[in-house]
XYZ file of C-alpha atoms in Angstrom:
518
model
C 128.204 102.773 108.926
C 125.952 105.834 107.681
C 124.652 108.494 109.440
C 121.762 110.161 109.807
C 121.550 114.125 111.047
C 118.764 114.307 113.363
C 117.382 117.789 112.995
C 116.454 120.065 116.148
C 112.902 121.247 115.745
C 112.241 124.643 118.114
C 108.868 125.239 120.189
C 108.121 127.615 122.394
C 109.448 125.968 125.493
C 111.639 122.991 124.587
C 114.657 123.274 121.767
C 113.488 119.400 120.856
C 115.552 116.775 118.205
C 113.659 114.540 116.265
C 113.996 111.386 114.487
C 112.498 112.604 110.871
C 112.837 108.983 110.512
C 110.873 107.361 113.392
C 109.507 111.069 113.924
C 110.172 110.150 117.865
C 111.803 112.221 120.306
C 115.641 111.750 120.365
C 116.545 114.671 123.259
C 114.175 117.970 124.890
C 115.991 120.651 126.148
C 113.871 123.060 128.328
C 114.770 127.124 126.789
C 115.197 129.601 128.823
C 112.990 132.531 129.277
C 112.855 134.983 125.818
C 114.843 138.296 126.634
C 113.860 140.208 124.058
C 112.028 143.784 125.015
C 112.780 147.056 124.015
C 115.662 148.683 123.407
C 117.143 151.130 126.050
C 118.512 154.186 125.941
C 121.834 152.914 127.610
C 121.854 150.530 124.738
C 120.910 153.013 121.907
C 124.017 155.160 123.266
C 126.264 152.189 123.262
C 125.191 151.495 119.537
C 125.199 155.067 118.411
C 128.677 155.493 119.715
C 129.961 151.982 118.163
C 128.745 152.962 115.290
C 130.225 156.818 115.094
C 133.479 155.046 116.379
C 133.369 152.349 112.912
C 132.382 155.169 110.993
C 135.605 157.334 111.755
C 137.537 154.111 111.348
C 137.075 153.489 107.724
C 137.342 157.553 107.116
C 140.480 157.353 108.137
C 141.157 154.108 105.904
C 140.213 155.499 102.577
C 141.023 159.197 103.319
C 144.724 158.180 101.925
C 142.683 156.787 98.630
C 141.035 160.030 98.011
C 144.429 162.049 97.931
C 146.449 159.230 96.761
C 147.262 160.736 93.234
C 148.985 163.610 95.382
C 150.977 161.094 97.382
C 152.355 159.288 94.212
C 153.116 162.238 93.163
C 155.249 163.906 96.363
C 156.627 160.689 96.941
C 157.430 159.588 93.673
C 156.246 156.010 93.020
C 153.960 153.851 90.542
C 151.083 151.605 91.003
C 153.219 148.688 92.343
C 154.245 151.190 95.758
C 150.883 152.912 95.764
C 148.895 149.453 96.247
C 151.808 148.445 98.766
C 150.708 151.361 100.802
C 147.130 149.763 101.615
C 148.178 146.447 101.201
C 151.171 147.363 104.615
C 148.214 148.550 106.120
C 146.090 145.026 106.053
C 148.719 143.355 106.704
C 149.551 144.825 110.491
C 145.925 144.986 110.825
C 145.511 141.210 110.188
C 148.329 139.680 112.280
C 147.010 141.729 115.404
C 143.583 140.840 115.012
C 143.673 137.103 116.669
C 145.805 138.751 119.460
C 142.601 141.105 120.135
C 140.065 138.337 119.735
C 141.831 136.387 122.294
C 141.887 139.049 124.675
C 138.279 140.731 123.461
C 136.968 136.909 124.561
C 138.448 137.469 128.301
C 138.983 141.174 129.274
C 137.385 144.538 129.461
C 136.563 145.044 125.690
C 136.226 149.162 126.347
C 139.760 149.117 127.580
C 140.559 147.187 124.008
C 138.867 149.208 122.116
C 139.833 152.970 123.816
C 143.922 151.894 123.538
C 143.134 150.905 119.855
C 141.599 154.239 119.082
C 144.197 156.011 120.817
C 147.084 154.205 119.108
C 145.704 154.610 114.767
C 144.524 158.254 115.964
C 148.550 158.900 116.905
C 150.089 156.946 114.317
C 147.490 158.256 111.838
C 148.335 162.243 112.606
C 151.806 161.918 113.444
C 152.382 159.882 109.936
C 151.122 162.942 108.072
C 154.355 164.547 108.667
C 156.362 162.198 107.148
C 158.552 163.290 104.281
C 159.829 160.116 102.954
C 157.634 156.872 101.707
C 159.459 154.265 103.848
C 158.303 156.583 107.228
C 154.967 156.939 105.848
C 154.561 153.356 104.817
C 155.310 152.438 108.440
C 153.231 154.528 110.240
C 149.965 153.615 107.571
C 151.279 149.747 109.350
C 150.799 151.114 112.844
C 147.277 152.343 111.924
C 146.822 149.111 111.261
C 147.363 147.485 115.085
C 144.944 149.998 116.313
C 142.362 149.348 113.762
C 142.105 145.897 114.229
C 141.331 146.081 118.125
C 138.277 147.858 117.577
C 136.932 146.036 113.885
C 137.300 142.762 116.110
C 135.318 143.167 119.684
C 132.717 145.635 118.987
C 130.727 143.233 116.782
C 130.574 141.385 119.352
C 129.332 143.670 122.115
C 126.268 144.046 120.075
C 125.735 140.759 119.715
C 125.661 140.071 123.590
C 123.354 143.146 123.790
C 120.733 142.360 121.123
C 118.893 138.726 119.770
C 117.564 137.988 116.880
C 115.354 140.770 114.327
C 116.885 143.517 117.126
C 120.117 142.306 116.777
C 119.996 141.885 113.037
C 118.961 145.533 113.024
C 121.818 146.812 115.012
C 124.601 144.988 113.248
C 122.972 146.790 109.559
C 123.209 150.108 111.521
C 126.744 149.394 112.770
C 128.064 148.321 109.357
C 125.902 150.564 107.633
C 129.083 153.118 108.815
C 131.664 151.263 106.725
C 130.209 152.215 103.164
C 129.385 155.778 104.328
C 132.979 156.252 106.019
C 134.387 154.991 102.875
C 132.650 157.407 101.164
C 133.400 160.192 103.693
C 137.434 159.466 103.399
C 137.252 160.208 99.968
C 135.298 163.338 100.220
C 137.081 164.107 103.365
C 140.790 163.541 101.939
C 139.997 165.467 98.627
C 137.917 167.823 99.487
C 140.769 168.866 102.733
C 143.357 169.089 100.192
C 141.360 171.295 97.441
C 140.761 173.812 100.449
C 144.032 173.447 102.416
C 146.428 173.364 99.432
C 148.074 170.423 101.110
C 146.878 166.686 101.165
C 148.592 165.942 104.534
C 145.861 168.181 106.071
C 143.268 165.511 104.748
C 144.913 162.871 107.349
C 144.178 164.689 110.074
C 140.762 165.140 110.635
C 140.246 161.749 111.969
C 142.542 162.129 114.585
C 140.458 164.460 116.096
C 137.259 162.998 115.742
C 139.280 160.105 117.557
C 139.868 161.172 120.824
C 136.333 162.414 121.152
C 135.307 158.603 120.403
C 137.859 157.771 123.103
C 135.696 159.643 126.232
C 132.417 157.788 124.895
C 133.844 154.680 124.732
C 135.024 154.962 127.886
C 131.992 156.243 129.399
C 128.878 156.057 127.079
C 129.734 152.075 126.122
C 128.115 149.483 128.355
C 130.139 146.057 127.586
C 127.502 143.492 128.648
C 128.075 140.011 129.994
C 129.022 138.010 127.064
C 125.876 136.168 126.194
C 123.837 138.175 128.031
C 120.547 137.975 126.027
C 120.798 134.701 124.969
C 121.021 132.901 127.913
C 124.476 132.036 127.597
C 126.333 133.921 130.228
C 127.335 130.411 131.745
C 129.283 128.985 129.370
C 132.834 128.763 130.474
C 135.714 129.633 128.115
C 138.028 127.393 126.927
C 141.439 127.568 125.818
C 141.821 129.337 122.501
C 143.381 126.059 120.731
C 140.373 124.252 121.910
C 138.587 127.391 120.041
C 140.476 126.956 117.217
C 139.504 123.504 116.676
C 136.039 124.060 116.852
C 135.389 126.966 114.709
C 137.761 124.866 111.666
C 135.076 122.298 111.918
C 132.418 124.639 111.738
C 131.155 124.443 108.241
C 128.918 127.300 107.842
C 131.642 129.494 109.571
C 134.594 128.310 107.455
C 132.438 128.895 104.285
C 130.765 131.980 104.756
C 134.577 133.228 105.530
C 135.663 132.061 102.359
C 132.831 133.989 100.770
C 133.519 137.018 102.878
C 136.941 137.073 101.575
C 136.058 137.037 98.027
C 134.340 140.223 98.919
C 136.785 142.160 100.826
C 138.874 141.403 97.740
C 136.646 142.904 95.519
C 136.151 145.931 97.725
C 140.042 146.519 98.656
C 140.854 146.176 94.382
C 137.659 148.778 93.827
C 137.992 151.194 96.748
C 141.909 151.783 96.007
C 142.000 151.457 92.156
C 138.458 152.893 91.511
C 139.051 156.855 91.626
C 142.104 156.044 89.575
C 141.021 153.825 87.124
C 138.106 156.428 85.836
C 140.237 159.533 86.080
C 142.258 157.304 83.376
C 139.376 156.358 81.668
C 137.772 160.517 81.790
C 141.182 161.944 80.078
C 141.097 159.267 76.972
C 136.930 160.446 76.938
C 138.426 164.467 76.888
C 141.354 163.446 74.660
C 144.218 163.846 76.634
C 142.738 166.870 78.453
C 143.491 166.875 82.605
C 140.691 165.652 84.434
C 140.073 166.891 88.242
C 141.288 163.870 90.132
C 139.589 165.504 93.073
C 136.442 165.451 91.809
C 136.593 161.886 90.742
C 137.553 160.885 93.994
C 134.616 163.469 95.441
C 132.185 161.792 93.027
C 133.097 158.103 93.941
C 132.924 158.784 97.734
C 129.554 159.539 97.412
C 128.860 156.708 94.811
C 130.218 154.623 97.803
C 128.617 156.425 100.348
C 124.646 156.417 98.864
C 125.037 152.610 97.841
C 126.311 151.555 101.299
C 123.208 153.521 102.691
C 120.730 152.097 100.755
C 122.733 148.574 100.105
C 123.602 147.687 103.502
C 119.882 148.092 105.025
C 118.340 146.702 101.886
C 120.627 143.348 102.581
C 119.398 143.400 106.325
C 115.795 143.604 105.752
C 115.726 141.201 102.997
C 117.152 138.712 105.250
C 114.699 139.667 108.213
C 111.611 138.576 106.033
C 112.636 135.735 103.656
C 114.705 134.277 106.716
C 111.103 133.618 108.619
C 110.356 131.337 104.851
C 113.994 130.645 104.495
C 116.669 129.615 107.250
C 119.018 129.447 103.935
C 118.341 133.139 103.029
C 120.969 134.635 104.869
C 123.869 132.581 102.310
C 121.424 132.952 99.572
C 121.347 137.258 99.194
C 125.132 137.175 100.030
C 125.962 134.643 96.557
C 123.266 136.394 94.608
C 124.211 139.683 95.428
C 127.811 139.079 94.393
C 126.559 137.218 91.095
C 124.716 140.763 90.220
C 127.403 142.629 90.782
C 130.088 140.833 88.897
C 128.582 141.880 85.468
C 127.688 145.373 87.053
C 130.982 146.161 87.570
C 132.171 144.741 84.448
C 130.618 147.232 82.304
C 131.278 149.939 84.379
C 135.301 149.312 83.088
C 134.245 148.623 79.759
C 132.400 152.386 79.809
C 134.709 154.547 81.430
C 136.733 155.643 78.618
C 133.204 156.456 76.412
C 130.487 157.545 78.871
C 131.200 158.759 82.493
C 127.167 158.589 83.316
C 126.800 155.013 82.237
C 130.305 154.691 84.542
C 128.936 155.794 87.244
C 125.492 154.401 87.204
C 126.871 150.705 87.347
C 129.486 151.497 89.639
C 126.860 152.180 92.107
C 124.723 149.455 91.655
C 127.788 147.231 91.373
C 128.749 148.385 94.823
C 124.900 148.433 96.037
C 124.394 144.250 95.305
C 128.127 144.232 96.811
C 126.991 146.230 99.525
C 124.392 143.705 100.498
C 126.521 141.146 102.319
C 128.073 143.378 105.039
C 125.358 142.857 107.994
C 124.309 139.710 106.913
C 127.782 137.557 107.013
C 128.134 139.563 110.932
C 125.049 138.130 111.539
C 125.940 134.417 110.325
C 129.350 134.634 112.053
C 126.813 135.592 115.425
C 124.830 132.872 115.071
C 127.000 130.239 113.875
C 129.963 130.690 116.426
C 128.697 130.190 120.694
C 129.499 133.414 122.664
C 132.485 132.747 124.241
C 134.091 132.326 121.115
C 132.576 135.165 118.857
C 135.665 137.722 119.020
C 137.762 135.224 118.298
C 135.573 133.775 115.298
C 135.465 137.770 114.598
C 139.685 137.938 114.481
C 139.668 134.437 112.290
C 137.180 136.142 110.046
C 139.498 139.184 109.749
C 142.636 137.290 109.756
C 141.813 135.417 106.571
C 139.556 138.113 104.548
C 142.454 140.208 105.312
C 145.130 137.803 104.480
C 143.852 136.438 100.850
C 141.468 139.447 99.828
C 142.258 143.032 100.880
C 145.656 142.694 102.038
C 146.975 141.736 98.528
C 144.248 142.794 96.451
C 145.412 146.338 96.123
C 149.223 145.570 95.521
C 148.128 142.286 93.000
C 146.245 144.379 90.900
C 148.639 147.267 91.012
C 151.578 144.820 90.119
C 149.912 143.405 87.586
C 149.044 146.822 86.316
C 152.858 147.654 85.923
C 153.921 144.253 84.371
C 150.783 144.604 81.541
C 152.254 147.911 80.397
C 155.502 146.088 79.526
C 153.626 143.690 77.450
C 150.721 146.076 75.443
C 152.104 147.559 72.336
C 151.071 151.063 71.558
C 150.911 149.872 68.185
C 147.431 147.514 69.484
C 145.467 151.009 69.829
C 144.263 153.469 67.572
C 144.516 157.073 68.283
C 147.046 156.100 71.054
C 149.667 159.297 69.975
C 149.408 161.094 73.002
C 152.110 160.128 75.941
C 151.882 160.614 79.673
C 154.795 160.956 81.437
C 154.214 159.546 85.127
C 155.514 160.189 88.326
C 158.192 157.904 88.242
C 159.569 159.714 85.059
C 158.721 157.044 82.630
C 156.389 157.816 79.596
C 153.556 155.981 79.151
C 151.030 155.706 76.033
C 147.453 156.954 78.225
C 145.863 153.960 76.691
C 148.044 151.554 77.792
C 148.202 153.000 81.440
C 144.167 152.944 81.259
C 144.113 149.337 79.375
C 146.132 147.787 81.784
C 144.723 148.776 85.241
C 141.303 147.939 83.169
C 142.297 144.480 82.477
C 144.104 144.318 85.893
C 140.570 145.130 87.829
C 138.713 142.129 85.809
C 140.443 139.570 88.293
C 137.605 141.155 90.731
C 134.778 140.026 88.526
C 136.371 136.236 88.195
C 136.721 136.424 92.610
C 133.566 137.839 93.288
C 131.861 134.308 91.114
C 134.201 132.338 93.374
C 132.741 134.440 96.416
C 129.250 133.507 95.291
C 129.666 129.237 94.832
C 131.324 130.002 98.632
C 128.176 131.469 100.017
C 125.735 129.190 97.951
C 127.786 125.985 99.685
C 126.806 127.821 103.408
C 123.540 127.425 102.698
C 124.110 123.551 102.846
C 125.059 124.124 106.653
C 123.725 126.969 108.058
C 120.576 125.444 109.508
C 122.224 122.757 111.509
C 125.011 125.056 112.579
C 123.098 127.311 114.063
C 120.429 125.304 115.732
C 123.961 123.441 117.461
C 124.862 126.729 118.762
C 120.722 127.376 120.143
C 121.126 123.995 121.838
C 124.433 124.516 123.331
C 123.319 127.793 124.758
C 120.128 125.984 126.368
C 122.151 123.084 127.644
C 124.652 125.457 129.407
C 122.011 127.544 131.022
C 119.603 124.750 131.758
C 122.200 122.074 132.906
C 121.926 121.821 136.772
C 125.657 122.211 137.276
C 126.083 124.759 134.838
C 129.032 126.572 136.648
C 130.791 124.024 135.878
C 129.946 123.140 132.279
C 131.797 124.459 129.186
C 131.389 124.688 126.008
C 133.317 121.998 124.905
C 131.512 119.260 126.912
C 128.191 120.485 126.058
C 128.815 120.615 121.923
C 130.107 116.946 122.019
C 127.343 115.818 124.524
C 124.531 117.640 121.768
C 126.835 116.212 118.547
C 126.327 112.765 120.066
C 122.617 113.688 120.487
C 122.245 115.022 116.931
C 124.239 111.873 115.039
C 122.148 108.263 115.076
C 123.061 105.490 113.810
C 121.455 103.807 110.953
C-alpha cells in the first residue's frame, strides 16, 4: 500500500498537518509561546567565551602544521609518519567523542568541557618535551581525548540558548573561530619558532591561553536547560541505543553527515599538506633555490584565517535570507559551495610550481566556498536532531567525519605521496637534474617529490564532488525532518502529562500522524 507524507503547515499559534490531498486538517498542535528577545549580556559572555575557548582549540591543532617541516626534520621521518601524526590525533579524538555526547546529553556540560581543556592543555605542553616520535605521537593522541569533550557539547549549549536567525548567528560566530584558529596555529607555530630558535616553543602558547579558558568556563558559562528556548525542556531522555536508532533513521541527519565528512576530508588533506605542497611547488618556481618554509606556512595561515572570516559569515547570512524563500537552502549553499571549490583548488596545484600569486589567490577562494558550510551543517544538525539528543547527534557527527575524512585524510594522501615517488621516473620531467636529499636520507628528484604530493592532493577535488551529491540529496529531507522535530517539541510541552512523555512516544505518535494511507 502507498503512502502519502502529509506535510505540517506552521501558523502563528497551531504547528497544523494537512491533507495536501483533501486539504483537511489531519492533527493541530497548539505552540508554545515564542521566546525569542534580546540577547543578554550573561549570554553574550557565555558565547564570547565558547567561542575564545574553540578558537584556542584549533590553534593548538594546526600549530604542529605550521612547524611541521622542523619536526620531520628533528625526528627524522617522511610524509607517511608526518600525516600519521595528525591522523593519531583524529583518531583519539573520534573514539572519545560518543563517550562525551553521552554524558554532554545528561551531566553538567561546564564540568565536561573545563576537564577537557585541562587534559589537551597538559598533554599539549608536556608533549613538547618529547625527544623521540613514538612519545610525541602519543601525547598529540591524548590531545585528542580532551579536544573532543569540548568540539562535542558546546554546540549544543548554544543551541539551547538561542532559536532560530539568533541562533543561526551565534553558531557562524562560534565556528567563525575554527578558520581563524587554523590560521592563527600556523602563524603562531612559525612565527614562535623564527623568534625562539626552537619549534617546541610554538606548542606552548596554547597551554597557557588554556587555563585562562578554564576559570571562564567555569564561571563566565551559563549551561542552560537543554531546550530551553524552544520549549522543549520536557522531553525526557531516553536511553542512548534508543538514540541511536533514531538519529540512523534520520535522513537529513545521516546525509548532511555524509556531506560533512567529505569536507573535513578536504580540509584535514589541505590544512596538513597545504604549506608543504607550495613550499615544493616555490623551490621548482626559484630553481632549486631554498624557500622560507616559515613564511609559507605564515602566508597560508592567514590565507586560512581571512577566508574563514569572510567565508564562514558569508555562508550564515546567505542561509538567513534565501532560507525565508527556501527551506532547502541550507543543503543547497553547502553542495554548491563545495562544487566551486573543487575546480578552485584544482588550479591552485596546477599553479604552484609557475606563479605563487595565482597560487594563492585560488587557494583562498577555494577555502572561502569551502569555508561556507561550517555554521550551516551545525545549524542542520540543530534543527534536525530533538534536544535531548543533540550532543549525541554532535559526537555521531564527529565520530564519522572524523573516522572516514580527517582522521585518514592526512596519512592517505601522505602514503600515497611516498608510494607515487616509487613509480614516477625522473626520466618523465624535463629539467628534473637537481636532487633533494630528504630527511630520511633518501634522494629525491624535487619534481617528483612536488609531482607526487600534487597528484596525491587531487583525491580532495574527486571527495569534495562526492560531498556535494551528499548535501544536494539533504535537501530531499530537510523540510520534513525538521518540521518532525518542531512538532515533537510542541507535543512534549503541550501534552497534559508532559512529565511523563518522552521523546520516543511522542515521534511515533506524530510519524503515525504524518503517514496516511492511500
Amino acid at each position: 500500500m502507498d503512502e502519502t507524507r502529509i506535510p505540517p503547515t506552521v501558523s502563528h499559534q497551531y504547528l497544523v498537518v494537512v491533507d495536501d490531498q483533501s486539504n483537511s486538517v489531519v492533527r493541530q498542535i497548539k505552540r508554545s509561546p515564542s521566546k525569542e528577545r534580546a540577547v543578554t549580556k550573561r549570554e553574550w559572555a557565555t558565547v564570547l567565551v565558547l567561542c575564545f575557548v574553540n578558537l584556542i582549540n584549533y590553534m593548538d591543532r594546526f600549530t604542529v602544521a605550521g612547524v611541521l617541516s622542523n619536526i620531520r626534520t628533528d625526528f627524522n621521518i617522511g610524509n607517511d609518519k608526518s600525516g600519521l601524526l595528525q591522523t593519531a590525533f583524529i583518531i583519539s579524538y573520534m573514539i572519545f567523542a560518543p563517550l562525551f555526547g553521552y554524558l554532554g546529553d545528561r551531566y553538567n556540560r561546564k564540568i565536561i568541557m573545563s576537564f577537557g581543556v585541562f587534559l589537551w592543555c597538559l598533554t599539549t605542553f608536556v608533549g613538547s618535551y618529547m625527544k623521540t616520535f613514538g612519545w610525541f605521537i602519543i601525547f598529540r593522541t591524548f590531545v585528542g581525548i580532551g579536544e573532543a569533550s569540548y568540539s562535542t557539547i558546546a554546540p549544543t549549549i548554544i543551541s539551547d540558548l538561542f532559536v532560530k536567525d539568533v541562533r543561526s548567528k551565534m553558531l557562524a560566530l562560534f565556528y567563525f573561530a575554527i578558520p581563524v584558529g587554523s590560521g592563527l596555529g600556523y602563524i603562531t607555530g612559525g612565527e614562535t619558532a623564527r623568534v625562539t630558535g626552537s619549534w617546541q616553543w610554538g606548542l606552548r602558547i596554547t597551554p597557557a591561553l588554556g587555563i585562562v579558558a578554564i576559570f571562564l568556563l567555569l564561571f563566565v558559562v551559563r549551561d542552560p536547560v537543554r531546550g530551553e528556548k524552544e520549549g522543549g525542556s520536557h522531553i525526557a531522555s531516553t536511553t542512548w541505543l534508543n538514540d541511536m536508532k533514531a538519529l540512523l533513521k534520520n535522513p537529513s541527519f545521516m546525509l548532511s553527515t555524509a556531506g560533512f565528512t567529505c569536507v573535513a576530508f578536504v580540509a584535514g588533506a589541505l590544512s596538513w599538506w597545504g604549506p608543504t605542497f607550495i613550499e615544493l611547488g616555490f623551490k621548482l618556481q626559484a630553481n632549486g633555490q631554498s624557500v622560507d618554509s616559515k613564511d609559507v606556512a605564515y602566508k597560508f595561515g592567514l590565507i586560512a584565517m581571512v577566508s574563514g572570516v569572510i567565508g564562514v559569515p558569508l555562508g550564515s547570512f546567505m542561509a538567513q535570507k534565501l532560507r525565508v524563500r527556501w527551506q532547502q537552502a541550507d543543503p543547497l549553499i553547502c553542495a554548491i559551495g563545495l562544487l566551486l571549490s573543487s575546480p578552485l583548488i584544482f588550479f591552485a596545484s596546477i599553479t604552484a610550481s609557475t606563479s605563487s600569486t595565482a597560487c594563492y589567490v585560488l587557494i583562498f577562494f577555494g577555502q572561502l566556498a569551502l569555508n561556507l558550510n561550517w555554521s550551516i551543517v551545525a545549524d542542520m544538525l540543530l534543527y534536525v536532531v530533538i534536544p535531548t539528543r543533540r550532543s549525541s547527534a554532535e559526537a555521531f557527527q564527529i565520530l564519522v567525519a572524523h573516522a572516514l575524512g580527517d582522521a585518514g585524510s592526512p596519512y592517505l594522501i601522505g602514503l600515497l605521496s611516498e608510494a607515487l615517488k616509487n613509480t614516477l621516473s625522473p626520466e618523465l620531467w624535463i629539467g628534473s637534474s637537481e636532487k633533494l636529499l630528504l630527511s630520511t636520507g633518501k634522494v629525491v628528484d624535487p619534481v617528483i617529490e612536488y609531482r607526487s604530493l600534487q597528484y596525491s592532493l587531487f583525491l580532495t577535488i574527486f571527495v569534495e564532488v562526492l560531498g556535494s551529491l551528499f548535501f544536494f540529496l539533504t535537501a530531499l529531507y530537510i523540510q520534513r525532518d525538521k518540521a518532525l522535530v518542531d512538532l515533537t517539541i510542541a507535543e512534549c510541552d503541550n501534552d497534559s502529562d508532559t512529565s511523563q512523555m518522552s521523546s520516543e512516544d511522542a515521534e511515533n505518535e506524530l510519524q503515525n500522524s504524518l503517514i496516511k494511507p492511500d
